[in-house]
Amino acid sequence: SPAYEGYLTEGLNGYYASTPEEWLTALEWLYDDPALRKQFGIVGRKLAQREWTTEALSIDWHNLIKGEDYGNIIEPEVNY
């Protein structure tokens, strides 16, 4: 699964793009729409503040150490 799964909502805070054509289209939309750029920035900042600040991560680490639900920490996928 992609690293951004669960964090990117198409059209709300980003676009999925995997081909050069999709990238070009997404960048053109952003270039042509200042309000959309602002929306992506606001939503992205709120997400970052909720998920990845020192305070948010310290709560996750505390819960992990205590053996409780640790919410935001992603367990690594191990393939043997």
Coordinates of N, CA, C and O in Angstrom, one line a residue:
S1 N 0.8 -1.2 0.0 CA 0.0 0.0 0.0 C 0.9 1.2 0.0 O 1.9 1.3 0.6
P2 N 0.4 2.3 -0.7 CA 1.2 3.5 -0.8 C 1.4 4.2 0.6 O 0.6 4.0 1.5
A3 N 2.5 4.8 0.8 CA 2.8 5.5 2.1 C 1.8 6.5 2.4 O 1.6 6.8 3.6
Y4 N 1.1 7.1 1.5 CA 0.2 8.2 1.7 C -1.3 7.7 1.9 O -2.2 8.5 2.1
E5 N -1.5 6.4 1.9 CA -2.8 5.8 2.1 C -3.4 6.2 3.4 O -2.7 6.1 4.4
G6 N -4.6 6.7 3.4 CA -5.2 7.2 4.6 C -4.9 8.6 4.9 O -5.5 9.2 5.8
Y7 N -4.1 9.2 4.2 CA -3.7 10.6 4.4 C -4.1 11.5 3.2 O -4.4 12.7 3.4
L8 N -4.2 11.0 2.0 CA -4.5 11.8 0.9 C -6.0 11.5 0.4 O -6.3 10.3 0.3
T9 N -6.8 12.5 0.4 CA -8.1 12.4 -0.1 C -8.2 13.2 -1.5 O -8.0 14.4 -1.5
E10 N -8.4 12.4 -2.5 CA -8.4 13.0 -3.9 C -9.3 14.2 -4.0 O -10.4 14.2 -3.6
G11 N -8.7 15.3 -4.4 CA -9.4 16.6 -4.6 C -9.6 17.4 -3.3 O -9.9 18.6 -3.4
L12 N -9.3 16.8 -2.1 CA -9.4 17.6 -0.9 C -8.1 18.1 -0.5 O -7.9 19.3 -0.1
N13 N -7.1 17.2 -0.5 CA -5.7 17.7 -0.1 C -4.6 17.1 -1.0 O -3.5 17.1 -0.7
G14 N -5.0 16.7 -2.2 CA -4.1 16.2 -3.1 C -4.7 15.5 -4.3 O -5.9 15.3 -4.4
Y15 N -3.8 15.0 -5.2 CA -4.3 14.2 -6.3 C -3.4 13.0 -6.4 O -2.2 13.1 -6.1
Y16 N -3.9 11.9 -6.8 CA -3.1 10.7 -7.1 C -2.6 10.9 -8.6 O -3.4 11.2 -9.5
A17 N -1.4 10.6 -8.8 CA -0.8 10.7 -10.1 C 0.3 9.7 -10.2 O 1.2 9.6 -9.3
S18 N 0.3 8.9 -11.3 CA 1.4 7.9 -11.4 C 2.0 7.9 -12.8 O 3.1 7.4 -13.0
T19 N 1.4 8.6 -13.7 CA 2.0 8.7 -15.1 C 2.4 10.1 -15.3 O 1.8 11.1 -14.6
P20 N 3.3 10.4 -16.2 CA 3.6 11.8 -16.5 C 2.4 12.6 -16.9 O 2.3 13.8 -16.6
E21 N 1.4 12.0 -17.6 CA 0.2 12.7 -18.1 C -0.6 13.1 -16.9 O -1.1 14.2 -16.8
E22 N -0.8 12.2 -15.9 CA -1.5 12.5 -14.7 C -0.9 13.6 -13.9 O -1.5 14.5 -13.3
W23 N 0.5 13.5 -13.8 CA 1.2 14.6 -13.1 C 1.0 15.9 -13.7 O 0.8 16.9 -13.0
L24 N 1.1 16.0 -15.0 CA 0.9 17.2 -15.8 C -0.5 17.8 -15.5 O -0.6 19.0 -15.3
T25 N -1.5 16.9 -15.6 CA -2.9 17.4 -15.4 C -3.0 17.9 -14.0 O -3.6 19.0 -13.8
A26 N -2.6 17.2 -13.0 CA -2.7 17.7 -11.6 C -2.0 19.0 -11.4 O -2.5 19.9 -10.7
L27 N -0.8 19.1 -11.9 CA 0.0 20.4 -11.7 C -0.7 21.5 -12.5 O -0.7 22.7 -12.0
E28 N -1.3 21.3 -13.6 CA -2.0 22.3 -14.3 C -3.2 22.8 -13.5 O -3.5 24.0 -13.5
W29 N -4.0 21.8 -12.9 CA -5.1 22.2 -12.1 C -4.7 23.1 -10.9 O -5.3 24.1 -10.6
L30 N -3.6 22.7 -10.3 CA -3.1 23.5 -9.2 C -2.6 24.9 -9.7 O -2.8 25.9 -9.0
Y31 N -1.9 24.9 -10.8 CA -1.4 26.2 -11.3 C -2.5 27.1 -11.6 O -2.5 28.3 -11.4
D32 N -3.6 26.6 -12.2 CA -4.7 27.4 -12.6 C -5.7 27.8 -11.5 O -6.6 28.6 -11.8
D33 N -5.6 27.2 -10.3 CA -6.6 27.4 -9.3 C -6.0 27.8 -8.0 O -5.7 26.9 -7.1
P34 N -5.8 29.1 -7.7 CA -5.2 29.5 -6.4 C -6.0 29.1 -5.2 O -5.4 28.7 -4.2
A35 N -7.3 29.0 -5.3 CA -8.1 28.6 -4.2 C -7.9 27.1 -3.9 O -7.9 26.8 -2.7
L36 N -7.7 26.3 -4.9 CA -7.4 24.9 -4.7 C -6.1 24.7 -4.0 O -5.9 23.9 -3.1
R37 N -5.1 25.5 -4.4 CA -3.7 25.4 -3.8 C -3.9 25.8 -2.3 O -3.3 25.2 -1.5
K38 N -4.6 26.8 -2.0 CA -4.8 27.3 -0.6 C -5.5 26.2 0.2 O -5.1 25.9 1.3
Q39 N -6.6 25.6 -0.4 CA -7.3 24.5 0.3 C -6.4 23.3 0.6 O -6.3 22.8 1.7
F40 N -5.6 22.9 -0.4 CA -4.6 21.8 -0.2 C -3.7 22.1 0.9 O -3.3 21.3 1.8
G41 N -3.2 23.4 1.0 CA -2.3 23.8 2.0 C -2.9 23.8 3.4 O -2.3 23.3 4.3
I42 N -4.1 24.3 3.5 CA -4.8 24.4 4.8 C -5.1 22.9 5.3 O -4.8 22.6 6.4
V43 N -5.6 22.1 4.4 CA -5.9 20.7 4.8 C -4.7 20.0 5.2 O -4.6 19.2 6.2
G44 N -3.6 20.1 4.4 CA -2.4 19.4 4.6 C -1.7 19.9 5.9 O -1.2 19.0 6.7
R45 N -1.8 21.2 6.2 CA -1.2 21.7 7.5 C -2.0 21.1 8.7 O -1.4 20.7 9.7
K46 N -3.3 21.1 8.6 CA -4.1 20.5 9.7 C -3.8 19.1 9.9 O -3.7 18.6 11.1
L47 N -3.6 18.3 8.8 CA -3.3 16.9 8.9 C -1.9 16.8 9.6 O -1.8 15.9 10.5
A48 N -0.9 17.5 9.2 CA 0.4 17.4 9.7 C 0.4 17.8 11.2 O 1.0 17.1 12.0
Q49 N -0.4 18.8 11.6 CA -0.4 19.2 13.0 C -1.1 18.1 13.8 O -0.7 17.9 15.0
R50 N -2.1 17.5 13.3 CA -2.8 16.4 14.0 C -2.0 15.1 14.1 O -2.1 14.5 15.1
E51 N -1.3 14.8 13.1 CA -0.6 13.5 13.0 C 0.9 13.5 13.4 O 1.4 12.5 13.9
W52 N 1.6 14.5 13.1 CA 3.0 14.4 13.1 C 3.8 15.5 13.9 O 5.0 15.7 13.8
T53 N 3.0 16.2 14.8 CA 3.7 17.1 15.7 C 4.4 16.3 16.8 O 4.1 15.1 17.0
T54 N 5.3 16.9 17.5 CA 6.0 16.3 18.6 C 4.9 15.8 19.6 O 5.0 14.7 20.2
E55 N 3.9 16.6 19.9 CA 2.9 16.3 20.9 C 2.1 15.0 20.4 O 1.9 14.1 21.2
A56 N 1.7 15.0 19.2 CA 0.9 13.9 18.7 C 1.7 12.6 18.7 O 1.3 11.5 19.1
L57 N 3.0 12.7 18.3 CA 3.8 11.5 18.2 C 4.2 11.0 19.7 O 4.3 9.8 19.9
S58 N 4.4 12.0 20.6 CA 4.7 11.6 21.9 C 3.6 10.8 22.6 O 3.8 9.9 23.4
I59 N 2.3 11.1 22.3 CA 1.2 10.4 22.8 C 1.2 9.0 22.2 O 1.0 8.0 22.9
D60 N 1.5 8.8 20.9 CA 1.6 7.5 20.3 C 2.7 6.7 21.0 O 2.5 5.5 21.3
W61 N 3.9 7.3 21.2 CA 5.0 6.5 21.8 C 4.6 6.2 23.2 O 4.9 5.0 23.6
H62 N 4.0 7.1 23.9 CA 3.6 6.8 25.3 C 2.7 5.5 25.3 O 2.9 4.6 26.1
N63 N 1.7 5.6 24.5 CA 0.7 4.5 24.4 C 1.4 3.2 24.0 O 1.0 2.1 24.5
L64 N 2.3 3.3 23.0 CA 3.0 2.1 22.6 C 3.8 1.4 23.7 O 3.7 0.2 23.9
I65 N 4.5 2.3 24.4 CA 5.3 1.8 25.5 C 4.4 1.2 26.6 O 4.8 0.1 27.2
K66 N 3.3 1.8 26.9 CA 2.4 1.3 27.9 C 1.6 0.1 27.4 O 0.8 -0.5 28.1
G67 N 1.7 -0.3 26.1 CA 1.0 -1.4 25.6 C -0.4 -1.1 25.2 O -1.3 -2.0 25.0
E68 N -0.8 0.2 25.0 CA -2.1 0.6 24.7 C -2.2 0.8 23.2 O -1.2 0.7 22.5
D69 N -3.4 1.2 22.7 CA -3.5 1.5 21.3 C -2.6 2.7 20.9 O -2.5 3.7 21.6
Y70 N -1.9 2.5 19.8 CA -0.9 3.6 19.5 C -1.2 4.3 18.2 O -0.4 4.9 17.6
G71 N -2.5 4.2 17.7 CA -3.0 5.0 16.7 C -2.2 5.3 15.4 O -2.3 4.5 14.5
N72 N -1.3 6.2 15.5 CA -0.7 6.7 14.2 C 0.6 6.0 13.8 O 1.1 6.2 12.7
I73 N 1.2 5.2 14.7 CA 2.4 4.5 14.4 C 2.1 3.4 13.5 O 1.3 2.5 13.8
I74 N 2.8 3.3 12.3 CA 2.5 2.3 11.3 C 3.5 1.2 11.6 O 4.8 1.4 11.6
E75 N 3.0 0.0 11.7 CA 3.9 -1.2 11.9 C 4.6 -1.5 10.6 O 3.9 -1.5 9.5
P76 N 5.9 -1.8 10.5 CA 6.5 -2.1 9.3 C 6.1 -3.4 8.7 O 5.8 -4.3 9.5
E77 N 6.0 -3.5 7.4 CA 5.7 -4.7 6.8 C 7.0 -5.6 6.7 O 8.0 -5.1 6.2
V78 N 6.9 -6.8 7.2 CA 8.1 -7.7 7.1 C 7.9 -8.8 6.2 O 6.9 -9.5 6.3
N79 N 8.8 -8.9 5.2 CA 8.7 -10.0 4.2 C 9.9 -10.9 4.3 O 11.0 -10.4 4.2
Y80 N 9.7 -12.1 4.6 CA 10.9 -13.0 4.8 C 11.0 -13.9 3.5 O 10.1 -14.3 2.9

